mmCIF file of C-alpha atoms and ligand atoms in Angstrom:
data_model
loop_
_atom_site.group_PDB
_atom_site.id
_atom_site.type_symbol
_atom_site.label_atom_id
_atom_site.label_comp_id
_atom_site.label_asym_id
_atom_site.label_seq_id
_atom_site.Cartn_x
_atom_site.Cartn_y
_atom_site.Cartn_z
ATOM 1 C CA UNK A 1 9.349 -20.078 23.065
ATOM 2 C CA UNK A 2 5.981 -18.413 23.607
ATOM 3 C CA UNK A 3 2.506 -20.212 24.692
ATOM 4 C CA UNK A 4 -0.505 -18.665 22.250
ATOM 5 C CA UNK A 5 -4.275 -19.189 23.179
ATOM 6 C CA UNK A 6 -6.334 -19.679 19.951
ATOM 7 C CA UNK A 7 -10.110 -19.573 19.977
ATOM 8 C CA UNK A 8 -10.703 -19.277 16.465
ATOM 9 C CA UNK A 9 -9.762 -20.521 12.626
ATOM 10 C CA UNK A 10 -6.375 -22.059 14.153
ATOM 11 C CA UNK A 11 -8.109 -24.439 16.275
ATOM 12 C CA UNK A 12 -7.920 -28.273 15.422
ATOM 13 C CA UNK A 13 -10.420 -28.924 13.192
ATOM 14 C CA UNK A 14 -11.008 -24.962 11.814
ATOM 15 C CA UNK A 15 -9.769 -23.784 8.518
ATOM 16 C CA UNK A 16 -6.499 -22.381 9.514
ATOM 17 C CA UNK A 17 -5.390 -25.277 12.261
ATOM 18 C CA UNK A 18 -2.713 -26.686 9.238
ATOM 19 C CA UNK A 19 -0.318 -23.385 9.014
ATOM 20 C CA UNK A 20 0.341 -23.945 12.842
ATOM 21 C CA UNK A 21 2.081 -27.369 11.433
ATOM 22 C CA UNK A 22 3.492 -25.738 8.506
ATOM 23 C CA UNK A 23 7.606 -25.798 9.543
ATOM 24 C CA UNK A 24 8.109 -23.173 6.755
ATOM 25 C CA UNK A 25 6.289 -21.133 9.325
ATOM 26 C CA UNK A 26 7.803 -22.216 12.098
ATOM 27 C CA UNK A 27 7.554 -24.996 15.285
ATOM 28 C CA UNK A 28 4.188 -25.338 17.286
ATOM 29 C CA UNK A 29 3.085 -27.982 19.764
ATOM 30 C CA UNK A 30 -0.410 -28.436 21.180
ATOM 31 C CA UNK A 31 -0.030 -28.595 25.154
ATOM 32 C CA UNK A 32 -3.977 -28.030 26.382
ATOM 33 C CA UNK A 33 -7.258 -27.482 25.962
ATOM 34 C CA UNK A 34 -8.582 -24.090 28.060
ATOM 35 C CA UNK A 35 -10.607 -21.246 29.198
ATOM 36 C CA UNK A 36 -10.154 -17.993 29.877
ATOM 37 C CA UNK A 37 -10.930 -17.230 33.400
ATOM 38 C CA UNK A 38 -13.034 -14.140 32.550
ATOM 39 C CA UNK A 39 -16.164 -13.811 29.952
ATOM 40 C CA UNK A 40 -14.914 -11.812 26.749
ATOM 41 C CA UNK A 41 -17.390 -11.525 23.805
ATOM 42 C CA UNK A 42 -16.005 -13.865 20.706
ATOM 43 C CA UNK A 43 -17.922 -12.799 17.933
ATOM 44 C CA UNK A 44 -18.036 -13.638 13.923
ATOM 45 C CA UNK A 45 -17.645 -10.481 11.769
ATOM 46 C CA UNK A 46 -17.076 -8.993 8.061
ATOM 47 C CA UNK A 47 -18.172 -10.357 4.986
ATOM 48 C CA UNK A 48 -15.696 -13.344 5.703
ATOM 49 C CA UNK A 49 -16.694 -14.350 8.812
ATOM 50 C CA UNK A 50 -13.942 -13.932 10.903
ATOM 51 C CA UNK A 51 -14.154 -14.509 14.300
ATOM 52 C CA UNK A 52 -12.574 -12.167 17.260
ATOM 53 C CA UNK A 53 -12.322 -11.971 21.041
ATOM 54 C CA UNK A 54 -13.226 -8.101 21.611
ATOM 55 C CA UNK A 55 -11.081 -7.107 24.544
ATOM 56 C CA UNK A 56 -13.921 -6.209 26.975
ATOM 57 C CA UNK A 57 -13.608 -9.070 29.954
ATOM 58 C CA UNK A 58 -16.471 -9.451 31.531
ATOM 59 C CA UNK A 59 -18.868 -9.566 28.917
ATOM 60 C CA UNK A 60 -20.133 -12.624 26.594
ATOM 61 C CA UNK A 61 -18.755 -16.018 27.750
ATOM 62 C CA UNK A 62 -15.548 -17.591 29.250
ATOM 63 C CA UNK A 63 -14.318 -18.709 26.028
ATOM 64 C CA UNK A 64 -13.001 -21.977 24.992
ATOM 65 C CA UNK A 65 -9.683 -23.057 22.713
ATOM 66 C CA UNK A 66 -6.644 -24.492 22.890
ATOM 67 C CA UNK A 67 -2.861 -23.411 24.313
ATOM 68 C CA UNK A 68 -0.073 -23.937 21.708
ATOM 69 C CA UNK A 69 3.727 -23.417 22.186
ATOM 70 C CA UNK A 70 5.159 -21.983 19.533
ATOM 71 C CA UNK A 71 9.239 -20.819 18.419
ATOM 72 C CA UNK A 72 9.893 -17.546 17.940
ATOM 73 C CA UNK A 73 9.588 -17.931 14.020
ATOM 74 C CA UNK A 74 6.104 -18.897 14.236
ATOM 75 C CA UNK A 75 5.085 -16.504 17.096
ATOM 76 C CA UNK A 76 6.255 -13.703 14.046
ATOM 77 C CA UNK A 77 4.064 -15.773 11.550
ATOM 78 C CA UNK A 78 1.028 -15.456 13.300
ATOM 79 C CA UNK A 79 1.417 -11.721 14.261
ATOM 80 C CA UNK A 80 1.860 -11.720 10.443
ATOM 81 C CA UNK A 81 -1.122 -13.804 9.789
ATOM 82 C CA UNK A 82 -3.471 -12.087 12.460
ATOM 83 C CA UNK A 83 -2.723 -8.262 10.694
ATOM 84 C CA UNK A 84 -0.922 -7.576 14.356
ATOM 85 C CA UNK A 85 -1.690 -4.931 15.707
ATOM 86 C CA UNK A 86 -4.170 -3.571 13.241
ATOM 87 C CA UNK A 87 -6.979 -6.066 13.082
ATOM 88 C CA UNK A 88 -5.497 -8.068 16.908
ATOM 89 C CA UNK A 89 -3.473 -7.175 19.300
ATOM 90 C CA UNK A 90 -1.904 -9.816 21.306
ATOM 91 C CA UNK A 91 -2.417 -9.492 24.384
ATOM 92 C CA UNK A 92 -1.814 -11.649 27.763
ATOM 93 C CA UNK A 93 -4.703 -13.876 28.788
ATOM 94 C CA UNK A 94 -5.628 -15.791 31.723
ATOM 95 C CA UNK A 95 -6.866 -19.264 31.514
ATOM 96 C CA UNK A 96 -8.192 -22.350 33.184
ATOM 97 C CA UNK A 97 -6.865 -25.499 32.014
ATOM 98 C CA UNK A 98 -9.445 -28.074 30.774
ATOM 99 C CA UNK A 99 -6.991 -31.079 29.779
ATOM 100 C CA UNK A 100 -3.082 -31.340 29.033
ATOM 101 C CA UNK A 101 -1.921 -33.066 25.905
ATOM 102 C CA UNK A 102 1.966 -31.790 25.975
ATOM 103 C CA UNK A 103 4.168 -34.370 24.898
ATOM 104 C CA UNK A 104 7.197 -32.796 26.869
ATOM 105 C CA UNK A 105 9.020 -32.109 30.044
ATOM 106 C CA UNK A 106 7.117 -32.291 33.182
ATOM 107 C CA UNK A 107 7.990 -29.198 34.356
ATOM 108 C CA UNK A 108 6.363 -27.073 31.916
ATOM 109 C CA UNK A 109 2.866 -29.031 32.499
ATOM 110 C CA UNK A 110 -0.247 -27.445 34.259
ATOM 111 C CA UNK A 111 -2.182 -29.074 36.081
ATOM 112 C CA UNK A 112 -5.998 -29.484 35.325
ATOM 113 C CA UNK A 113 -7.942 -26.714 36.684
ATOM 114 C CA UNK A 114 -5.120 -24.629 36.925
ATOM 115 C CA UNK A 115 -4.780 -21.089 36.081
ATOM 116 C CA UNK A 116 -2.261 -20.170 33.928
ATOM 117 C CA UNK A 117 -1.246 -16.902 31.048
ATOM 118 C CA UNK A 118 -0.645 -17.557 27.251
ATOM 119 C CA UNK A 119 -0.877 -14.611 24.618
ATOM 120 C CA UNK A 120 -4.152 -13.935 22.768
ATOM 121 C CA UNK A 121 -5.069 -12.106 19.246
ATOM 122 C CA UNK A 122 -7.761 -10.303 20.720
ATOM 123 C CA UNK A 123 -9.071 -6.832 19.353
ATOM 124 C CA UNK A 124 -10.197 -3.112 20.676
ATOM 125 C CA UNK A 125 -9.876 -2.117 17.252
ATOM 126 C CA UNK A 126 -13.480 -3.376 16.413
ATOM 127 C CA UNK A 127 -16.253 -1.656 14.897
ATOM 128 C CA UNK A 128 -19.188 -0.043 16.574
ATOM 129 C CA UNK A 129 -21.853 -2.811 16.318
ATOM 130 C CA UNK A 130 -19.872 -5.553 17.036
ATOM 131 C CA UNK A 131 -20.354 -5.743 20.740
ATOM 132 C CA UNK A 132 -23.828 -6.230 20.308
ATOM 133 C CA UNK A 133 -23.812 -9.256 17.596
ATOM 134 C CA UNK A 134 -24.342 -12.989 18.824
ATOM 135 C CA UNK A 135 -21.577 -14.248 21.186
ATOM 136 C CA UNK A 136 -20.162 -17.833 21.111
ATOM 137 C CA UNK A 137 -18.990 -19.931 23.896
ATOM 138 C CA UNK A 138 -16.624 -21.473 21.492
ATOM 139 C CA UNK A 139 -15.933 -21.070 17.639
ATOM 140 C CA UNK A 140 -16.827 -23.679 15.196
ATOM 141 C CA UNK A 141 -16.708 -22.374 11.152
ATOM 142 C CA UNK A 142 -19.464 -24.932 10.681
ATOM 143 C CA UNK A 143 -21.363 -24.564 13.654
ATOM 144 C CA UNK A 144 -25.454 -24.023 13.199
ATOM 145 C CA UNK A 145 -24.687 -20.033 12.583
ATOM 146 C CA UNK A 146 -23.499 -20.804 9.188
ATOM 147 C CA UNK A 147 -21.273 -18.015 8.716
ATOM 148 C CA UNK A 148 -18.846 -20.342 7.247
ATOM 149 C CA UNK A 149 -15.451 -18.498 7.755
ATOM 150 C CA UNK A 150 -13.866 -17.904 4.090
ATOM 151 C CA UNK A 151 -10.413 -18.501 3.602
ATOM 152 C CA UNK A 152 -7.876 -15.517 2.956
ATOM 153 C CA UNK A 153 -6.640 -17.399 -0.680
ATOM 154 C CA UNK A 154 -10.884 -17.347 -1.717
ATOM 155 C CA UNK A 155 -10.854 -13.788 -0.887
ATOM 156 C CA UNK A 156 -7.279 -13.047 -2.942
ATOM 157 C CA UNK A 157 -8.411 -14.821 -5.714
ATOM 158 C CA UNK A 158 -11.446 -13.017 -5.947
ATOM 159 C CA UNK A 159 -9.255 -9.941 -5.350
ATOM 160 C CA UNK A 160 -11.093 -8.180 -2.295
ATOM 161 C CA UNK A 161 -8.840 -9.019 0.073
ATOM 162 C CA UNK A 162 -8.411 -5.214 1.217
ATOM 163 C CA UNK A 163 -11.719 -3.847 1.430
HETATM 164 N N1 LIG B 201 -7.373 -16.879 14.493
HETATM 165 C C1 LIG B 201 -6.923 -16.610 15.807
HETATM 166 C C2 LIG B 201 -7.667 -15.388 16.200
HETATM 167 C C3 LIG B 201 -8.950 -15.507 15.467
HETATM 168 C C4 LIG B 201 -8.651 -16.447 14.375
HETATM 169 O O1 LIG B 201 -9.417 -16.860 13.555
HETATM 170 C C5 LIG B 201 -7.289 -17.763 16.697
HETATM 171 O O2 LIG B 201 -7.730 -18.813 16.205
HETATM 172 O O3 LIG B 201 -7.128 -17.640 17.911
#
């Protein structure tokens, strides 16, 4: 088991959110909503829109998503799904818990306002400009930006997926 911070499309309510309930690709289980202590840039980039937490703390804003345990077989899904380590790395990340929604043990609950570590698909690999685009507080595909994020099978089926 493995706790994973996402900020991005696999938030509740973004376009990727349903593969973290798919069990062909594995177990997850929503235990809180949190921030990272530090300020990181989250940005939206390419001609998709994707959205990435540039590894530079102390710039942007302390970001806000959601801490997930995940199995083993889903923790290899997403490093699948998140081109790990080319596009993300995952990386530790420390956070301040905002609310707790786990459904288990008491033990492995944090208290609100706690600070605790989960992993993170965050990137150094970025391009040059990128640190200087728009950052966001927190990631919403249909916030006011619109740079609606575009789904990976839109971009197969239109067969660009790889430049
Ligand atoms: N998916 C991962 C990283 C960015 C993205 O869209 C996430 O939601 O945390």
């Amino acid at each position: 088991m493995a706790r994973v911070f996402v900020y991005g499309t696999l938030k509740r309510g973004q376009p990727n959110n349903y593969r973290m309930f798919d069990l062909s690709n594995g177990k997850a289980e929503l235990l809180a909503s949190a921030r990272t202590t530090q300020k990181y840039p989250l940005i939206i980039a390419t001609k998709y829109n994707i959205p990435f937490l540039l590894n530079i703390p102390g710039e942007g804003h302390r970001v806000r998503g959601e801490i997930y345990k995940v199995d083993d077989k889903m923790l290899a899904f997403l490093d699948d799904f998140e081109s790990c380590p080319h596009m993300y790395q995952r990386n530790l990340v420390k956070l301040e818990v905002e609310e707790w929604m786990g459904k288990g043990d008491e033990e492995e609950k944090v208290a609100a306002g706690s600070i605790t570590e989960a992993f993170v698909y965050s990137t150094t690999t970025y391009q040059p400009d990128w640190p200087s685009l728009h950052s966001y507080e927190s990631y919403d595909s249909h916030g006011d930006h619109g740079l609606e994020y575009e789904i990976r099978e839109s971009r197969e089926r239109r067969g660009t997926e790889d430049d």
